[in-house]
Amino acid sequence: AQSVTQLGSHVSVSEGALVLLRCNYSSSVPPYLFWYVQYPNQGLQLLLKYTSAATLVKGINGFEAEFKKSETSFHLTKPSAHMSDAAEYFCAVTGSSNTGKLIFGQGTTLQVKP
Amino acid sequence: DVKVTQSSRYLVKRTGEKVFLECVQDMDHENMFWYRQDPGLGLRLIYFSYDVKMKEKGDIPEGYSVSREKKERFSLILESASTNQTSMYLCASRGGGNSPLHFGNGTRLTVT
């Protein structure tokens, strides 16, 4: 069975500072991992995904994430935060089955201060 | 681009009413999902469907049912709405393999 833990329900950074959102997963099969972003009153948009190719994955809006099997982690980073990055971020995991249901973490709200 | 459309953005219903939430996708995806989203709990899977007329329970199916008569449409039904079903409901679809979920904009349901 798969599970996801996002450390920190709220993260606050200053504009221009490094963004680090933490995600740890548990999976009994080789995982596929995803990060999604949700802006207010909208659905979730895909930021990036890991599907067993390169361990460093680049996504949209300057975000990237590194898959570390030894640490069972898939942390999301961005070198320099923008005000527009303020949103809720979700990490998700799925196994390799074709039904493909995703298990989501609890979410992390990113606040960006001017 | 994949489009997932949920029929209502906001809905207010009374306790005991039967409620239908509709979702349509335009990418011929086999897999469709209903999640509910609550603060501090993230997204929890209610039901999913991997083919027409096929459905499987997710993590929190109690009080809900679903219908998938056509590939593009997946309906969530609250047989008798209760106040603890006040929530944001998100529909999503997905192709096979490692393809990502595509979400609709959500329906915010309030049960009074």
CSV table of C-alpha atoms in Angstrom, one decimal:
chain,number,residue,atom,x,y,z
A,1,ALA,CA,0.0,0.0,0.0
A,2,GLN,CA,1.1,3.5,-0.7
A,3,SER,CA,1.1,6.6,1.5
A,4,VAL,CA,2.4,10.1,1.4
A,5,THR,CA,3.5,12.5,4.2
A,6,GLN,CA,4.0,16.1,3.7
A,7,LEU,CA,6.0,17.7,6.5
A,8,GLY,CA,4.6,21.1,7.4
A,9,SER,CA,1.1,22.2,6.6
A,10,HIS,CA,2.2,25.8,6.2
A,11,VAL,CA,5.5,27.1,4.9
A,12,SER,CA,6.3,30.8,4.7
A,13,VAL,CA,9.2,32.3,2.7
A,14,SER,CA,10.3,35.7,1.6
A,15,GLU,CA,10.1,36.7,-2.1
A,16,GLY,CA,13.4,35.6,-3.7
A,17,ALA,CA,14.2,33.0,-1.1
A,18,LEU,CA,14.5,29.3,-1.6
A,19,VAL,CA,11.4,27.2,-1.5
A,20,LEU,CA,11.6,23.7,0.0
A,21,LEU,CA,8.4,21.6,0.4
A,22,ARG,CA,9.0,18.2,1.9
A,23,CYS,CA,7.4,14.9,0.8
A,24,ASN,CA,8.1,11.4,2.0
A,25,TYR,CA,6.3,8.4,0.6
A,26,SER,CA,5.8,4.7,1.3
A,27,SER,CA,5.2,2.3,-1.5
A,28,SER,CA,5.4,-1.5,-1.8
A,29,VAL,CA,6.0,-1.2,-5.6
A,30,PRO,CA,8.2,1.1,-7.6
A,31,PRO,CA,6.4,4.4,-7.3
A,32,TYR,CA,5.3,7.1,-9.6
A,33,LEU,CA,5.4,10.4,-7.8
A,34,PHE,CA,3.7,13.7,-8.6
A,35,TRP,CA,3.5,17.3,-7.4
A,36,TYR,CA,0.4,19.3,-7.9
A,37,VAL,CA,-0.4,22.9,-7.2
A,38,GLN,CA,-3.8,24.4,-6.4
A,39,TYR,CA,-4.5,28.1,-6.7
A,40,PRO,CA,-7.6,29.5,-4.8
A,41,ASN,CA,-10.9,28.3,-6.1
A,42,GLN,CA,-9.3,26.1,-8.8
A,43,GLY,CA,-8.6,22.4,-9.4
A,44,LEU,CA,-5.2,20.9,-9.1
A,45,GLN,CA,-2.6,21.4,-11.8
A,46,LEU,CA,0.4,19.1,-12.5
A,47,LEU,CA,3.8,20.7,-11.6
A,48,LEU,CA,6.0,17.7,-12.3
A,49,LYS,CA,6.1,13.9,-12.2
A,50,TYR,CA,8.7,11.2,-11.5
A,51,THR,CA,8.3,8.0,-13.5
A,52,SER,CA,11.6,6.1,-12.9
A,53,ALA,CA,13.6,7.9,-15.5
A,54,ALA,CA,15.9,10.7,-14.3
A,55,THR,CA,15.9,11.2,-10.5
A,56,LEU,CA,16.0,15.0,-10.8
A,57,VAL,CA,12.7,16.1,-12.4
A,58,LYS,CA,12.1,19.6,-13.7
A,59,GLY,CA,8.6,21.0,-13.8
A,60,ILE,CA,6.7,24.1,-14.7
A,61,ASN,CA,7.2,27.6,-13.2
A,62,GLY,CA,10.9,26.8,-12.2
A,63,PHE,CA,10.1,24.0,-9.8
A,64,GLU,CA,12.0,20.8,-9.6
A,65,ALA,CA,12.1,17.7,-7.4
A,66,GLU,CA,14.6,15.0,-6.7
A,67,PHE,CA,13.7,11.4,-6.1
A,68,LYS,CA,15.8,9.8,-3.4
A,69,LYS,CA,15.0,6.2,-3.0
A,70,SER,CA,17.2,5.7,0.1
A,71,GLU,CA,15.4,8.4,1.9
A,72,THR,CA,11.9,7.7,0.3
A,73,SER,CA,11.7,11.4,-0.4
A,74,PHE,CA,10.5,13.6,-3.2
A,75,HIS,CA,11.0,17.1,-2.0
A,76,LEU,CA,9.9,20.1,-4.2
A,77,THR,CA,12.3,23.0,-4.6
A,78,LYS,CA,12.5,26.4,-6.3
A,79,PRO,CA,15.6,28.6,-6.1
A,80,SER,CA,13.7,31.9,-5.9
A,81,ALA,CA,10.1,32.3,-4.7
A,82,HIS,CA,7.7,34.7,-6.5
A,83,MET,CA,4.6,36.1,-5.1
A,84,SER,CA,2.6,34.2,-7.7
A,85,ASP,CA,3.9,30.9,-6.1
A,86,ALA,CA,1.6,31.3,-3.2
A,87,ALA,CA,-0.8,28.3,-3.3
A,88,GLU,CA,-1.4,24.9,-1.9
A,89,TYR,CA,0.9,22.1,-3.0
A,90,PHE,CA,0.2,18.4,-2.9
A,91,CYS,CA,2.5,15.4,-3.3
A,92,ALA,CA,1.0,12.2,-4.6
A,93,VAL,CA,2.1,8.6,-5.2
A,94,THR,CA,0.8,5.8,-7.2
A,95,GLY,CA,1.9,2.3,-7.9
A,96,SER,CA,2.5,1.0,-11.4
A,97,SER,CA,-1.0,-0.6,-11.8
A,98,ASN,CA,-3.0,0.6,-14.7
A,99,THR,CA,-6.0,1.8,-12.6
A,100,GLY,CA,-3.7,4.5,-11.5
A,101,LYS,CA,-5.4,5.8,-8.4
A,102,LEU,CA,-3.3,8.4,-6.7
A,103,ILE,CA,-2.8,8.8,-3.0
A,104,PHE,CA,-2.3,12.4,-1.9
A,105,GLY,CA,-0.5,14.0,1.0
A,106,GLN,CA,-2.3,16.5,3.3
A,107,GLY,CA,-1.0,19.5,1.4
A,108,THR,CA,1.3,22.3,2.2
A,109,THR,CA,0.2,25.9,1.9
A,110,LEU,CA,3.0,28.2,0.7
A,111,GLN,CA,2.9,31.8,1.8
A,112,VAL,CA,5.3,34.2,0.0
A,113,LYS,CA,6.0,37.5,1.9
A,114,PRO,CA,7.1,40.6,0.0
B,1,ASP,CA,-5.2,20.0,-23.6
B,2,VAL,CA,-7.4,17.7,-21.5
B,3,LYS,CA,-10.5,19.3,-20.2
B,4,VAL,CA,-12.4,18.0,-17.2
B,5,THR,CA,-15.7,19.8,-16.6
B,6,GLN,CA,-17.7,19.7,-13.4
B,7,SER,CA,-21.2,20.9,-13.9
B,8,SER,CA,-21.4,23.2,-10.9
B,9,ARG,CA,-18.9,25.4,-9.1
B,10,TYR,CA,-21.1,26.0,-6.0
B,11,LEU,CA,-24.0,24.1,-4.8
B,12,VAL,CA,-26.2,24.5,-1.7
B,13,LYS,CA,-28.5,21.6,-0.7
B,14,ARG,CA,-30.6,20.7,2.3
B,15,THR,CA,-30.1,17.7,4.6
B,16,GLY,CA,-31.8,14.6,3.2
B,17,GLU,CA,-31.8,15.8,-0.4
B,18,LYS,CA,-30.5,13.6,-3.2
B,19,VAL,CA,-27.5,15.3,-4.9
B,20,PHE,CA,-25.9,14.7,-8.2
B,21,LEU,CA,-22.5,15.9,-9.1
B,22,GLU,CA,-21.6,15.6,-12.8
B,23,CYS,CA,-18.2,15.3,-14.4
B,24,VAL,CA,-17.3,15.1,-18.1
B,25,GLN,CA,-13.9,14.6,-19.7
B,26,ASP,CA,-13.0,15.0,-23.4
B,27,MET,CA,-9.9,12.9,-23.7
B,28,ASP,CA,-11.3,9.4,-23.9
B,29,HIS,CA,-9.6,8.5,-20.6
B,30,GLU,CA,-10.5,5.1,-19.2
B,31,ASN,CA,-10.0,6.1,-15.5
B,32,MET,CA,-12.1,8.6,-13.7
B,33,PHE,CA,-12.0,9.6,-10.0
B,34,TRP,CA,-14.0,11.5,-7.4
B,35,TYR,CA,-12.1,13.0,-4.5
B,36,ARG,CA,-13.2,15.2,-1.6
B,37,GLN,CA,-11.0,17.9,-0.2
B,38,ASP,CA,-11.1,19.1,3.3
B,39,PRO,CA,-8.7,21.4,5.2
B,40,GLY,CA,-5.9,19.5,6.9
B,41,LEU,CA,-7.0,16.2,5.3
B,42,GLY,CA,-5.8,16.7,1.7
B,43,LEU,CA,-7.6,14.8,-1.0
B,44,ARG,CA,-9.4,11.6,-0.1
B,45,LEU,CA,-10.6,9.2,-2.8
B,46,ILE,CA,-14.3,8.5,-2.7
B,47,TYR,CA,-14.8,6.2,-5.8
B,48,PHE,CA,-13.1,5.6,-9.0
B,49,SER,CA,-13.9,3.9,-12.3
B,50,TYR,CA,-11.6,2.2,-14.8
B,51,ASP,CA,-14.1,1.5,-17.5
B,52,VAL,CA,-17.8,2.1,-18.4
B,53,LYS,CA,-20.1,0.5,-15.8
B,54,MET,CA,-17.1,-0.4,-13.7
B,55,LYS,CA,-16.5,1.2,-10.3
B,56,GLU,CA,-14.4,0.6,-7.2
B,57,LYS,CA,-14.7,2.1,-3.7
B,58,GLY,CA,-12.0,4.4,-2.6
B,59,ASP,CA,-11.1,5.2,0.9
B,60,ILE,CA,-14.3,7.0,2.0
B,61,PRO,CA,-17.2,5.6,0.0
B,62,GLU,CA,-19.8,5.7,2.8
B,63,GLY,CA,-22.8,7.8,1.9
B,64,TYR,CA,-21.9,8.0,-1.8
B,65,SER,CA,-22.5,6.1,-4.9
B,66,VAL,CA,-21.4,6.6,-8.5
B,67,SER,CA,-22.6,6.0,-12.0
B,68,ARG,CA,-20.6,5.6,-15.3
B,69,GLU,CA,-22.9,4.9,-18.2
B,70,LYS,CA,-20.7,6.5,-20.8
B,71,LYS,CA,-16.9,6.7,-21.0
B,72,GLU,CA,-16.8,10.5,-20.8
B,73,ARG,CA,-19.1,11.0,-17.9
B,74,PHE,CA,-18.8,10.0,-14.2
B,75,SER,CA,-21.4,11.1,-11.7
B,76,LEU,CA,-21.2,11.2,-7.9
B,77,ILE,CA,-24.5,10.7,-6.0
B,78,LEU,CA,-25.2,11.6,-2.5
B,79,GLU,CA,-28.3,9.5,-1.7
B,80,SER,CA,-29.3,11.6,1.3
B,81,ALA,CA,-27.1,14.6,1.9
B,82,SER,CA,-25.8,15.2,5.4
B,83,THR,CA,-24.0,18.2,6.9
B,84,ASN,CA,-20.7,16.2,7.2
B,85,GLN,CA,-20.7,16.0,3.4
B,86,THR,CA,-20.1,19.7,3.1
B,87,SER,CA,-16.9,19.8,1.2
B,88,MET,CA,-15.0,20.6,-2.0
B,89,TYR,CA,-15.5,17.8,-4.5
B,90,LEU,CA,-12.9,17.2,-7.2
B,91,CYS,CA,-13.3,15.1,-10.3
B,92,ALA,CA,-10.3,13.8,-12.2
B,93,SER,CA,-9.5,11.6,-15.2
B,94,ARG,CA,-6.4,9.8,-16.3
B,95,GLY,CA,-5.1,7.7,-19.1
B,96,GLY,CA,-3.1,4.5,-18.6
B,97,GLY,CA,0.5,3.9,-17.5
B,98,ASN,CA,2.2,6.8,-15.8
B,99,SER,CA,0.0,9.6,-17.1
B,100,PRO,CA,-1.0,12.2,-14.6
B,101,LEU,CA,-4.4,13.0,-13.2
B,102,HIS,CA,-6.3,15.9,-14.8
B,103,PHE,CA,-8.6,17.7,-12.5
B,104,GLY,CA,-11.8,19.7,-12.9
B,105,ASN,CA,-12.2,23.0,-11.1
B,106,GLY,CA,-14.2,21.5,-8.3
B,107,THR,CA,-17.7,21.8,-6.8
B,108,ARG,CA,-18.0,23.4,-3.5
B,109,LEU,CA,-21.0,21.7,-1.9
B,110,THR,CA,-22.7,23.1,1.2
B,111,VAL,CA,-25.3,21.0,3.0
B,112,THR,CA,-27.5,22.9,5.4
